[in-house]
Coordinates of C-alpha atoms and ligand atoms in Angstrom, one line a residue:
X1 CA 48.0 37.8 -13.0
X2 CA 46.0 37.9 -16.2
X3 CA 46.9 40.8 -18.6
X4 CA 44.2 41.7 -21.2
X5 CA 45.2 44.2 -23.9
X6 CA 42.9 43.4 -26.8
X7 CA 39.4 44.2 -28.1
X8 CA 37.3 41.9 -30.3
X9 CA 36.6 43.8 -33.5
X10 CA 35.6 42.5 -37.0
X11 CA 36.1 38.8 -36.0
X12 CA 39.5 39.1 -34.5
X13 CA 41.2 40.0 -31.2
X14 CA 43.1 43.3 -31.9
X15 CA 45.3 45.5 -29.7
X16 CA 43.4 48.2 -27.9
X17 CA 43.8 51.7 -29.3
X18 CA 42.9 53.0 -25.8
X19 CA 45.9 53.3 -23.4
X20 CA 44.2 53.4 -20.0
X21 CA 45.1 50.4 -17.8
X22 CA 42.8 49.3 -15.0
X23 CA 43.6 46.7 -12.3
X24 CA 41.2 43.8 -11.9
X25 CA 40.6 43.3 -8.2
X26 CA 39.5 40.1 -6.5
X27 CA 36.4 41.0 -4.4
X28 CA 37.1 37.9 -2.2
X29 CA 40.7 39.0 -1.4
X30 CA 40.8 42.7 -2.2
X31 CA 44.0 42.2 -4.2
X32 CA 44.8 42.6 -7.9
X33 CA 44.4 39.5 -10.0
X34 CA 44.8 41.1 -13.4
X35 CA 45.1 44.2 -15.6
X36 CA 43.0 45.3 -18.5
X37 CA 43.8 47.9 -21.2
X38 CA 40.5 49.7 -21.7
X39 CA 39.0 50.6 -25.1
X40 CA 38.6 54.2 -26.1
X41 CA 36.3 56.1 -28.5
X42 CA 38.5 55.0 -31.5
X43 CA 38.2 51.3 -30.7
X44 CA 34.4 51.9 -30.4
X45 CA 34.2 53.6 -33.7
X46 CA 36.1 50.8 -35.4
X47 CA 33.8 48.2 -33.8
X48 CA 30.7 50.2 -35.0
X49 CA 32.1 50.4 -38.5
X50 CA 32.7 46.7 -38.6
X51 CA 29.2 46.0 -37.4
X52 CA 27.8 48.4 -40.1
X53 CA 29.7 46.6 -42.8
X54 CA 28.4 43.2 -41.5
X55 CA 24.9 44.5 -41.3
X56 CA 24.8 45.1 -45.1
X57 CA 24.8 41.3 -45.5
X58 CA 23.5 39.9 -42.2
X59 CA 20.6 42.4 -42.2
X60 CA 19.2 40.5 -45.2
X61 CA 19.8 37.0 -43.6
X62 CA 17.0 34.4 -43.7
X63 CA 15.3 33.0 -40.7
X64 CA 17.1 29.7 -41.3
X65 CA 20.5 31.4 -41.4
X66 CA 19.8 33.1 -38.1
X67 CA 18.6 29.9 -36.5
X68 CA 21.9 28.3 -37.6
X69 CA 23.9 31.2 -36.0
X70 CA 22.0 30.8 -32.8
X71 CA 22.7 27.0 -32.7
X72 CA 26.4 27.7 -33.3
X73 CA 26.5 30.3 -30.5
X74 CA 24.8 27.9 -28.2
X75 CA 27.3 25.1 -28.9
X76 CA 30.3 27.5 -28.6
X77 CA 29.2 28.9 -25.2
X78 CA 28.2 25.5 -23.9
X79 CA 31.7 24.2 -24.4
X80 CA 33.0 26.7 -21.8
X81 CA 30.4 26.5 -19.0
X82 CA 32.9 25.6 -16.3
X83 CA 35.4 28.3 -17.3
X84 CA 32.6 30.9 -17.5
X85 CA 31.4 29.9 -14.0
X86 CA 34.9 30.0 -12.6
X87 CA 35.5 33.5 -14.0
X88 CA 32.3 34.8 -12.5
X89 CA 33.3 33.4 -9.1
X90 CA 36.8 34.8 -9.4
X91 CA 36.3 38.3 -10.8
X92 CA 32.8 39.1 -9.6
X93 CA 32.7 37.1 -6.4
X94 CA 29.4 35.3 -7.4
X95 CA 28.8 32.3 -5.2
X96 CA 29.4 29.2 -7.3
X97 CA 26.0 27.7 -6.6
X98 CA 24.3 30.7 -8.2
X99 CA 27.0 31.6 -10.7
X100 CA 26.5 28.2 -12.4
X101 CA 22.8 28.9 -12.8
X102 CA 23.4 32.4 -14.2
X103 CA 25.9 31.1 -16.7
X104 CA 23.5 28.3 -17.8
X105 CA 20.6 30.6 -18.1
X106 CA 22.7 32.9 -20.3
X107 CA 23.6 30.0 -22.6
X108 CA 20.0 28.8 -22.6
X109 CA 19.1 32.2 -24.1
X110 CA 20.4 31.1 -27.5
X111 CA 18.1 28.1 -27.5
X112 CA 15.2 30.2 -26.2
X113 CA 15.7 32.7 -29.0
X114 CA 16.0 29.9 -31.5
X115 CA 12.6 28.5 -30.4
X116 CA 11.0 31.9 -30.3
X117 CA 12.3 32.9 -33.7
X118 CA 11.0 29.6 -35.2
X119 CA 7.5 30.4 -33.9
X120 CA 7.5 34.1 -34.9
X121 CA 5.9 35.0 -38.2
X122 CA 8.2 37.7 -39.7
X123 CA 5.8 38.3 -42.6
X124 CA 2.1 38.8 -42.7
X125 CA 0.1 39.7 -45.7
X126 CA -3.5 40.4 -46.7
X127 CA -5.0 41.7 -49.9
X128 CA -2.3 43.9 -51.5
X129 CA -0.5 44.6 -48.2
X130 CA 2.6 42.8 -46.9
X131 CA 4.0 43.6 -43.5
X132 CA 7.5 42.4 -42.6
X133 CA 9.6 42.6 -39.4
X134 CA 13.0 44.0 -40.3
X135 CA 16.1 44.2 -38.1
X136 CA 16.6 47.6 -36.6
X137 CA 20.3 47.8 -37.6
X138 CA 23.4 48.0 -35.6
X139 CA 22.8 47.4 -31.9
X140 CA 24.9 48.7 -29.0
X141 CA 24.5 46.3 -26.0
X142 CA 25.6 47.9 -22.7
X143 CA 25.6 45.6 -19.7
X144 CA 26.1 45.6 -15.9
X145 CA 28.6 43.6 -13.8
X146 CA 26.3 41.4 -11.7
X147 CA 25.5 38.7 -14.3
X148 CA 27.8 39.4 -17.2
X149 CA 27.4 36.2 -19.2
X150 CA 23.6 36.2 -18.8
X151 CA 23.2 39.8 -20.0
X152 CA 25.6 39.5 -22.9
X153 CA 24.1 36.2 -24.2
X154 CA 20.6 37.3 -23.7
X155 CA 21.0 40.6 -25.6
X156 CA 23.2 39.0 -28.3
X157 CA 20.7 36.1 -28.8
X158 CA 17.8 38.5 -29.3
X159 CA 19.7 40.9 -31.6
X160 CA 21.1 38.1 -33.8
X161 CA 17.7 36.4 -34.0
X162 CA 16.3 39.7 -35.3
X163 CA 19.1 40.1 -37.9
X164 CA 21.0 42.8 -36.2
X165 CA 24.8 43.1 -35.8
X166 CA 26.2 44.2 -32.4
X167 CA 28.8 46.1 -30.5
X168 CA 28.9 44.9 -26.9
X169 CA 30.1 47.2 -24.1
X170 CA 30.3 45.0 -21.0
X171 CA 31.0 46.5 -17.6
X172 CA 34.6 47.4 -17.1
X173 CA 34.4 45.3 -13.9
X174 CA 33.7 42.2 -16.0
X175 CA 36.8 42.2 -18.3
X176 CA 38.0 38.7 -17.3
X177 CA 34.6 37.1 -17.7
X178 CA 34.1 38.9 -21.0
X179 CA 37.4 37.6 -22.3
X180 CA 36.4 34.0 -21.5
X181 CA 33.0 34.5 -23.1
X182 CA 34.4 36.2 -26.2
X183 CA 36.9 33.5 -26.7
X184 CA 34.1 31.0 -26.5
X185 CA 31.8 32.8 -28.9
X186 CA 34.7 33.3 -31.4
X187 CA 34.6 29.6 -31.9
X188 CA 31.1 29.9 -33.4
X189 CA 32.8 31.3 -36.5
X190 CA 30.3 34.0 -37.1
X191 CA 30.4 36.3 -40.1
X192 CA 33.1 39.0 -39.5
X193 CA 31.8 42.1 -37.8
X194 CA 28.5 40.5 -36.6
X195 CA 29.8 40.4 -33.1
X196 CA 32.2 43.0 -31.7
X197 CA 33.2 43.5 -28.0
X198 CA 34.8 46.6 -26.6
X199 CA 35.5 46.7 -22.9
X200 CA 35.9 50.2 -21.6
X201 CA 34.5 52.9 -19.4
X202 CA 30.8 53.8 -19.6
X203 CA 31.5 57.5 -20.1
X204 CA 33.9 56.7 -22.9
X205 CA 32.9 53.6 -24.8
X206 CA 29.2 53.6 -23.7
X207 CA 28.8 57.3 -24.4
X208 CA 30.3 56.8 -27.9
X209 CA 27.8 54.0 -28.7
X210 CA 24.9 56.3 -27.5
X211 CA 25.9 59.3 -29.6
X212 CA 27.3 57.6 -32.7
X213 CA 24.8 57.8 -35.7
X214 CA 26.1 54.4 -36.8
X215 CA 24.3 52.7 -33.9
X216 CA 20.5 52.3 -34.4
X217 CA 19.5 50.8 -31.1
X218 CA 20.8 50.6 -27.5
X219 CA 19.9 47.8 -25.3
X220 CA 21.1 48.6 -21.8
X221 CA 21.1 46.9 -18.4
X222 CA 22.2 49.0 -15.5
X223 CA 21.3 51.8 -13.2
X224 CA 18.4 54.3 -13.5
X225 CA 20.8 57.3 -13.6
X226 CA 22.7 56.0 -16.6
X227 CA 19.5 54.7 -18.2
X228 CA 18.1 58.2 -18.1
X229 CA 21.2 59.7 -19.7
X230 CA 21.0 57.1 -22.5
X231 CA 17.4 58.0 -23.2
X232 CA 18.3 61.7 -23.2
X233 CA 21.5 61.5 -25.2
X234 CA 20.2 58.8 -27.6
X235 CA 17.4 61.1 -28.6
X236 CA 19.8 63.2 -30.7
X237 CA 20.2 60.4 -33.2
X238 CA 16.7 59.0 -32.5
X239 CA 18.0 55.8 -30.9
X240 CA 15.6 53.0 -30.1
X241 CA 16.2 52.1 -26.5
X242 CA 15.5 49.1 -24.3
X243 CA 16.4 49.9 -20.6
X244 CA 16.6 47.2 -17.9
X245 CA 17.1 49.2 -14.8
X246 CA 16.8 48.8 -11.0
X247 CA 14.2 47.5 -8.6
X248 CA 12.9 47.6 -5.1
X249 CA 10.8 44.5 -5.4
X250 CA 8.1 43.6 -2.9
X251 CA 7.5 40.1 -1.5
X252 CA 4.0 39.9 -0.1
X253 CA 3.5 37.2 2.5
X254 CA -0.3 36.6 2.6
X255 CA -1.9 35.8 6.0
X256 CA -2.7 32.2 4.9
X257 CA 1.0 31.6 4.1
X258 CA 2.9 28.8 5.9
X259 CA 5.8 30.9 7.4
X260 CA 8.0 27.8 7.4
X261 CA 7.9 27.8 3.6
X262 CA 7.3 31.5 3.0
X263 CA 10.2 33.0 5.0
X264 CA 13.0 30.9 3.5
X265 CA 11.5 31.6 0.0
X266 CA 11.5 35.3 0.8
X267 CA 15.1 35.2 2.0
X268 CA 16.1 33.5 -1.3
X269 CA 14.5 36.3 -3.2
X270 CA 16.2 38.9 -1.0
X271 CA 19.7 37.5 -0.9
X272 CA 20.1 35.9 -4.3
X273 CA 23.3 36.8 -6.1
X274 CA 24.5 38.2 -2.7
X275 CA 21.7 40.8 -2.9
X276 CA 23.3 42.3 -6.0
X277 CA 20.3 41.4 -8.2
X278 CA 17.9 43.8 -9.9
X279 CA 15.0 41.5 -9.1
X280 CA 15.9 41.0 -5.4
X281 CA 12.9 41.0 -3.2
X282 CA 14.2 43.7 -0.8
X283 CA 10.8 44.8 0.8
X284 CA 9.2 42.0 2.7
X285 CA 5.5 42.7 3.5
X286 CA 4.1 40.6 6.4
X287 CA 0.7 40.8 8.1
X288 CA 1.1 42.9 11.3
X289 CA -0.5 40.2 13.4
X290 CA 2.2 37.7 12.3
X291 CA 5.2 40.0 12.8
X292 CA 6.5 38.2 15.9
X293 CA 6.3 34.8 14.2
X294 CA 7.9 36.2 11.1
X295 CA 10.8 37.6 13.1
X296 CA 11.4 34.2 14.7
X297 CA 11.3 32.5 11.3
X298 CA 13.7 35.1 9.8
X299 CA 16.1 34.8 12.7
X300 CA 16.1 31.0 12.4
X301 CA 16.4 30.9 8.6
X302 CA 19.2 33.5 8.4
X303 CA 21.4 31.3 10.6
X304 CA 21.6 28.9 7.6
X305 CA 22.8 31.7 5.3
X306 CA 26.5 31.3 5.2
X307 CA 28.8 34.1 4.0
X308 CA 32.3 33.5 2.7
X309 CA 34.5 32.2 -0.1
X310 CA 32.2 32.2 -3.2
X311 CA 34.1 29.2 -4.6
X312 CA 32.8 27.1 -1.7
X313 CA 29.5 25.4 -2.8
X314 CA 28.2 25.6 0.7
X315 CA 28.4 29.4 0.7
X316 CA 25.1 31.4 0.0
X317 CA 26.4 35.0 0.1
X318 CA 29.7 36.2 -1.3
X319 CA 31.5 39.5 -1.3
X320 CA 30.2 42.7 -2.9
X321 CA 31.8 43.3 -6.3
X322 CA 34.0 46.3 -5.3
X323 CA 35.0 48.6 -2.5
X324 CA 32.5 51.2 -3.8
X325 CA 29.7 48.7 -3.6
X326 CA 30.8 47.7 -0.1
X327 CA 30.8 51.3 1.0
X328 CA 27.4 51.8 -0.6
X329 CA 25.8 48.9 1.3
X330 CA 27.4 50.0 4.6
X331 CA 26.0 53.6 4.1
X332 CA 22.5 52.2 3.6
X333 CA 22.7 50.0 6.7
X334 CA 23.8 53.1 8.7
X335 CA 20.9 55.1 7.2
X336 CA 18.4 52.4 8.2
X337 CA 19.6 52.6 11.8
X338 CA 19.5 56.5 11.7
X339 CA 16.0 56.5 10.4
X340 CA 14.8 54.3 13.2
X341 CA 14.4 50.9 11.7
X342 CA 15.1 48.0 14.1
X343 CA 18.1 45.8 13.3
X344 CA 17.0 42.1 13.5
X345 CA 19.9 40.4 11.9
X346 CA 23.4 41.6 10.7
X347 CA 24.4 45.3 10.7
X348 CA 27.4 47.4 9.9
X349 CA 30.9 46.0 9.3
X350 CA 32.4 42.8 8.0
X351 CA 31.2 39.3 9.2
X352 CA 33.5 37.8 11.8
X353 CA 36.7 36.2 10.3
X354 CA 36.3 37.8 6.8
X355 CA 38.7 40.8 7.1
X356 CA 39.9 40.8 3.5
X357 CA 37.6 41.3 0.6
X358 CA 34.3 43.2 0.4
X359 CA 32.1 41.0 2.6
X360 CA 29.1 42.4 4.3
X361 CA 26.6 40.9 6.8
X362 CA 23.3 39.8 5.4
X363 CA 21.1 42.3 7.2
X364 CA 17.4 42.3 8.0
X365 CA 15.6 45.4 9.3
X366 CA 12.1 45.2 10.9
X367 CA 9.7 48.1 11.8
X368 CA 10.5 49.7 8.5
X369 CA 8.0 52.1 7.0
X370 CA 7.7 52.4 3.3
X371 CA 8.8 56.0 3.3
X372 CA 12.2 55.2 4.8
X373 CA 15.2 55.5 2.5
X374 CA 16.0 51.8 2.8
X375 CA 12.5 51.0 1.6
X376 CA 12.6 53.4 -1.4
X377 CA 16.2 53.2 -2.8
X378 CA 17.9 50.3 -4.4
X379 CA 20.7 49.2 -2.1
X380 CA 22.1 46.3 -4.3
X381 CA 23.3 44.3 -1.4
X382 CA 21.9 41.7 1.0
X383 CA 19.7 44.1 3.0
X384 CA 16.1 43.3 3.6
X385 CA 13.4 45.6 4.9
X386 CA 10.4 44.1 6.7
X387 CA 7.2 46.2 6.5
X388 CA 3.9 45.3 8.1
X389 CA 0.4 45.7 6.7
X390 CA -3.1 45.3 8.1
X391 CA -5.2 44.3 5.0
X392 CA -4.6 42.8 1.6
X393 CA -5.5 46.1 0.0
X394 CA -2.9 47.8 2.1
X395 CA -0.3 45.2 1.1
X396 CA -1.0 45.9 -2.5
X397 CA -0.9 49.6 -2.0
X398 CA 2.5 49.5 -0.2
X399 CA 3.9 47.1 -2.8
X400 CA 2.9 49.5 -5.6
X401 CA 4.1 52.6 -3.7
X402 CA 7.5 52.6 -5.3
X403 CA 9.2 54.3 -8.2
X404 CA 10.2 50.9 -9.3
X405 CA 8.2 48.0 -10.8
X406 CA 10.6 45.3 -12.1
X407 CA 9.7 42.2 -10.1
X408 CA 7.4 41.1 -7.2
X409 CA 6.5 38.0 -5.4
X410 CA 3.3 36.7 -3.6
X411 CA 3.5 33.9 -1.1
X412 CA 0.4 32.2 0.2
X413 CA -1.5 28.9 0.5
X414 CA -4.6 29.7 -1.6
X415 CA -3.1 30.0 -5.1
X416 CA -6.3 31.7 -6.5
X417 CA -6.0 34.4 -4.0
X418 CA -2.3 34.8 -4.6
X419 CA -3.0 35.1 -8.4
X420 CA -5.7 37.8 -7.6
X421 CA -3.1 39.8 -5.6
X422 CA -0.4 39.3 -8.3
X423 CA -2.8 40.7 -11.0
X424 CA -2.9 44.0 -9.1
X425 CA 0.9 44.5 -8.8
X426 CA 2.5 47.1 -11.0
X427 CA 5.6 45.0 -11.9
X428 CA 6.9 43.5 -15.1
X429 CA 7.2 40.0 -13.5
X430 CA 5.4 38.6 -10.5
X431 CA 6.3 35.1 -9.2
X432 CA 4.0 33.1 -7.0
X433 CA 5.3 31.0 -4.1
X434 CA 9.0 31.4 -4.8
X435 CA 11.6 32.4 -7.3
X436 CA 11.2 30.8 -10.7
X437 CA 12.1 31.6 -14.3
X438 CA 10.8 31.0 -17.8
X439 CA 13.1 32.0 -20.7
X440 CA 10.0 32.7 -23.0
X441 CA 8.3 35.0 -20.4
X442 CA 9.0 38.7 -20.8
X443 CA 11.5 40.5 -18.4
X444 CA 11.5 44.2 -17.8
X445 CA 10.1 47.0 -15.8
X446 CA 7.2 49.3 -15.1
X447 CA 8.0 52.9 -14.1
X448 CA 11.7 53.6 -13.3
X449 CA 12.6 50.0 -13.7
X450 CA 12.9 50.5 -17.4
X451 CA 11.5 50.6 -20.9
X452 CA 10.8 47.5 -23.1
X453 CA 11.2 43.8 -22.5
X454 CA 13.7 41.1 -23.0
X455 CA 13.5 37.2 -23.2
X456 CA 12.0 35.0 -25.9
X457 CA 9.9 36.7 -28.6
X458 CA 9.5 39.9 -26.5
X459 CA 13.3 40.3 -26.6
X460 CA 13.5 39.7 -30.3
X461 CA 10.7 42.2 -31.0
X462 CA 12.8 44.9 -29.3
X463 CA 15.3 44.6 -32.2
X464 CA 12.8 44.8 -35.0
X465 CA 11.2 47.5 -37.1
X466 CA 7.9 47.0 -39.0
X467 CA 7.6 47.6 -42.7
X468 CA 4.5 47.6 -44.7
X469 CA 4.5 47.3 -48.5
X470 CA 1.2 48.3 -50.2
X471 CA 0.5 47.7 -53.9
X472 CA -1.9 50.2 -55.6
X473 CA -2.7 47.9 -58.4
Ligands
LIG1 P1 25.7 51.3 -14.2 O1 24.5 52.0 -14.7 O2 26.7 52.0 -13.4 O3 26.5 50.6 -15.4 C1 25.9 49.8 -16.4 C2 26.7 49.8 -17.7 O4 26.6 51.2 -18.2 C3 28.2 49.6 -17.5 O5 28.7 48.9 -18.6 C4 28.8 51.0 -17.5 O6 30.1 51.1 -17.9 C5 27.9 51.7 -18.5 N1 27.8 53.1 -18.4 C6 28.1 53.9 -17.4 N2 28.0 55.2 -17.7 C7 27.6 55.3 -19.0 C8 27.3 56.3 -19.9 N3 27.3 57.6 -19.5 N4 26.9 56.0 -21.1 C9 26.7 54.7 -21.5 N5 27.1 53.7 -20.7 C10 27.5 53.9 -19.4 O7 25.2 50.0 -13.4 P2 26.0 48.9 -12.7 O8 26.5 49.4 -11.4 O9 26.9 48.2 -13.6 O10 24.9 47.8 -12.4 C11 24.0 47.9 -11.3 C12 22.6 48.4 -11.7 O11 22.1 47.6 -12.8 C13 21.6 48.3 -10.6 O12 20.8 49.5 -10.6 C14 20.7 47.1 -11.1 O13 19.4 47.2 -10.6 C15 20.8 47.2 -12.5 N6 20.4 46.0 -13.2 C16 19.2 45.8 -13.8 C17 18.9 44.6 -14.4 C18 17.6 44.3 -15.1 O14 17.5 43.3 -15.8 N7 16.6 45.2 -15.0 C19 19.8 43.5 -14.2 C20 21.0 43.7 -13.5 C21 21.3 44.9 -13.0

């Protein structure tokens, strides 16, 4: 039983002023594995004050000093890869094969920011005008529970590269993972107050960060509902905001696709991170004339998708993070059935033999129409909706007929044609022929999927203000 009672403020682990204690529940077993004392508004204000003091100096740091800080952060986090992965498996229930990748891509964000910063001109001048890119100030970084290390490292790397100091508010469901990460980052021996971490409730710690005039910028990853409230409440103190929100991402299988390749690739997109992924390709668009073949390929491919103990490297889908998330996924599966979609694979209830923990059955619905709830709302679990189309134009129209626009995929044999389709999709990222990543490519959403971009230079730009100095004579 791990007991966490401290926050990380001004370069040290200090006892929490907040008194509320929360149990940390294993999603795999459904039992308590730890306790955390949550931060309150006072802890948050202390962290903001520390970040403000540190900004007075760090805000004037040189590019070389920031590059050095990024290198130290990278080395410090790299030293704890295995511990960070183990914590993600234990506390979140992330399957180890994916958790390792998530942790590594989080750590790689420090290197990616270093490279991007090296290549970014922070000063431009012509005639008697000089334009400089200045750090926006103190940044509040508020993150979700489904990839804790990745979100924290990514936002921290961009903020630090820009010359900002930070107060991080991780999800209260990620206290153990955050503890391991904070201990790791402490070893980077950063200037005091540059990095502060307060773990507490969103409506307590998160809300204080959003309303406090000492915070200049909020970078948020989470749900649309909370994203809207941050935009609204942040307006009172003119906060700059970056919002990384939800998705209902389409995967278009073109009619020249080889289903033997396309369907397994589509299922990886749908079920990655046990379906608890903002980018999950949860709407699968297949040509109507190939529906029967696609159904056979899906049924066959899903037999290889194993559900169970996330620590087992053979397991592809782990438990949902919490009872609440389990209930949410079950409710959507029921809704799909009620609305007349046809259940091809999975369904309600727990998979056989997995009676403890928050396991759900990877589920595929066919005969889904794009107006059904399961095609419109983000489920955030391993539930895939198969929708048919008659023409390429219709596929594009259906793909774009969503409030969301975070991610999309196009699968087909003729790559030029796939690129042409990709260029018409209203999404921040489109992958062709399978899931892939590039730490310098922007990440973020059109429409309700968010505001702004992260990753590489795009992520750093989100923490910068532009200043022009003009000389009259
Ligand atoms: P959430 O919105 O409930 O919580 C996200 C964070 O916001 C948590 O730290 C939470 O404590 C905090 N929060 C809650 N209320 C707040 C308030 N009033 N003020 C300030 N902060 C508050 O989301 P979640 O359940 O943790 O995560 C799932 C959601 O995150 C999904 O919608 C998913 O799509 C989205 N997500 C998006 C991305 C992306 O990059 N676009 C990545 C992962 C997850």
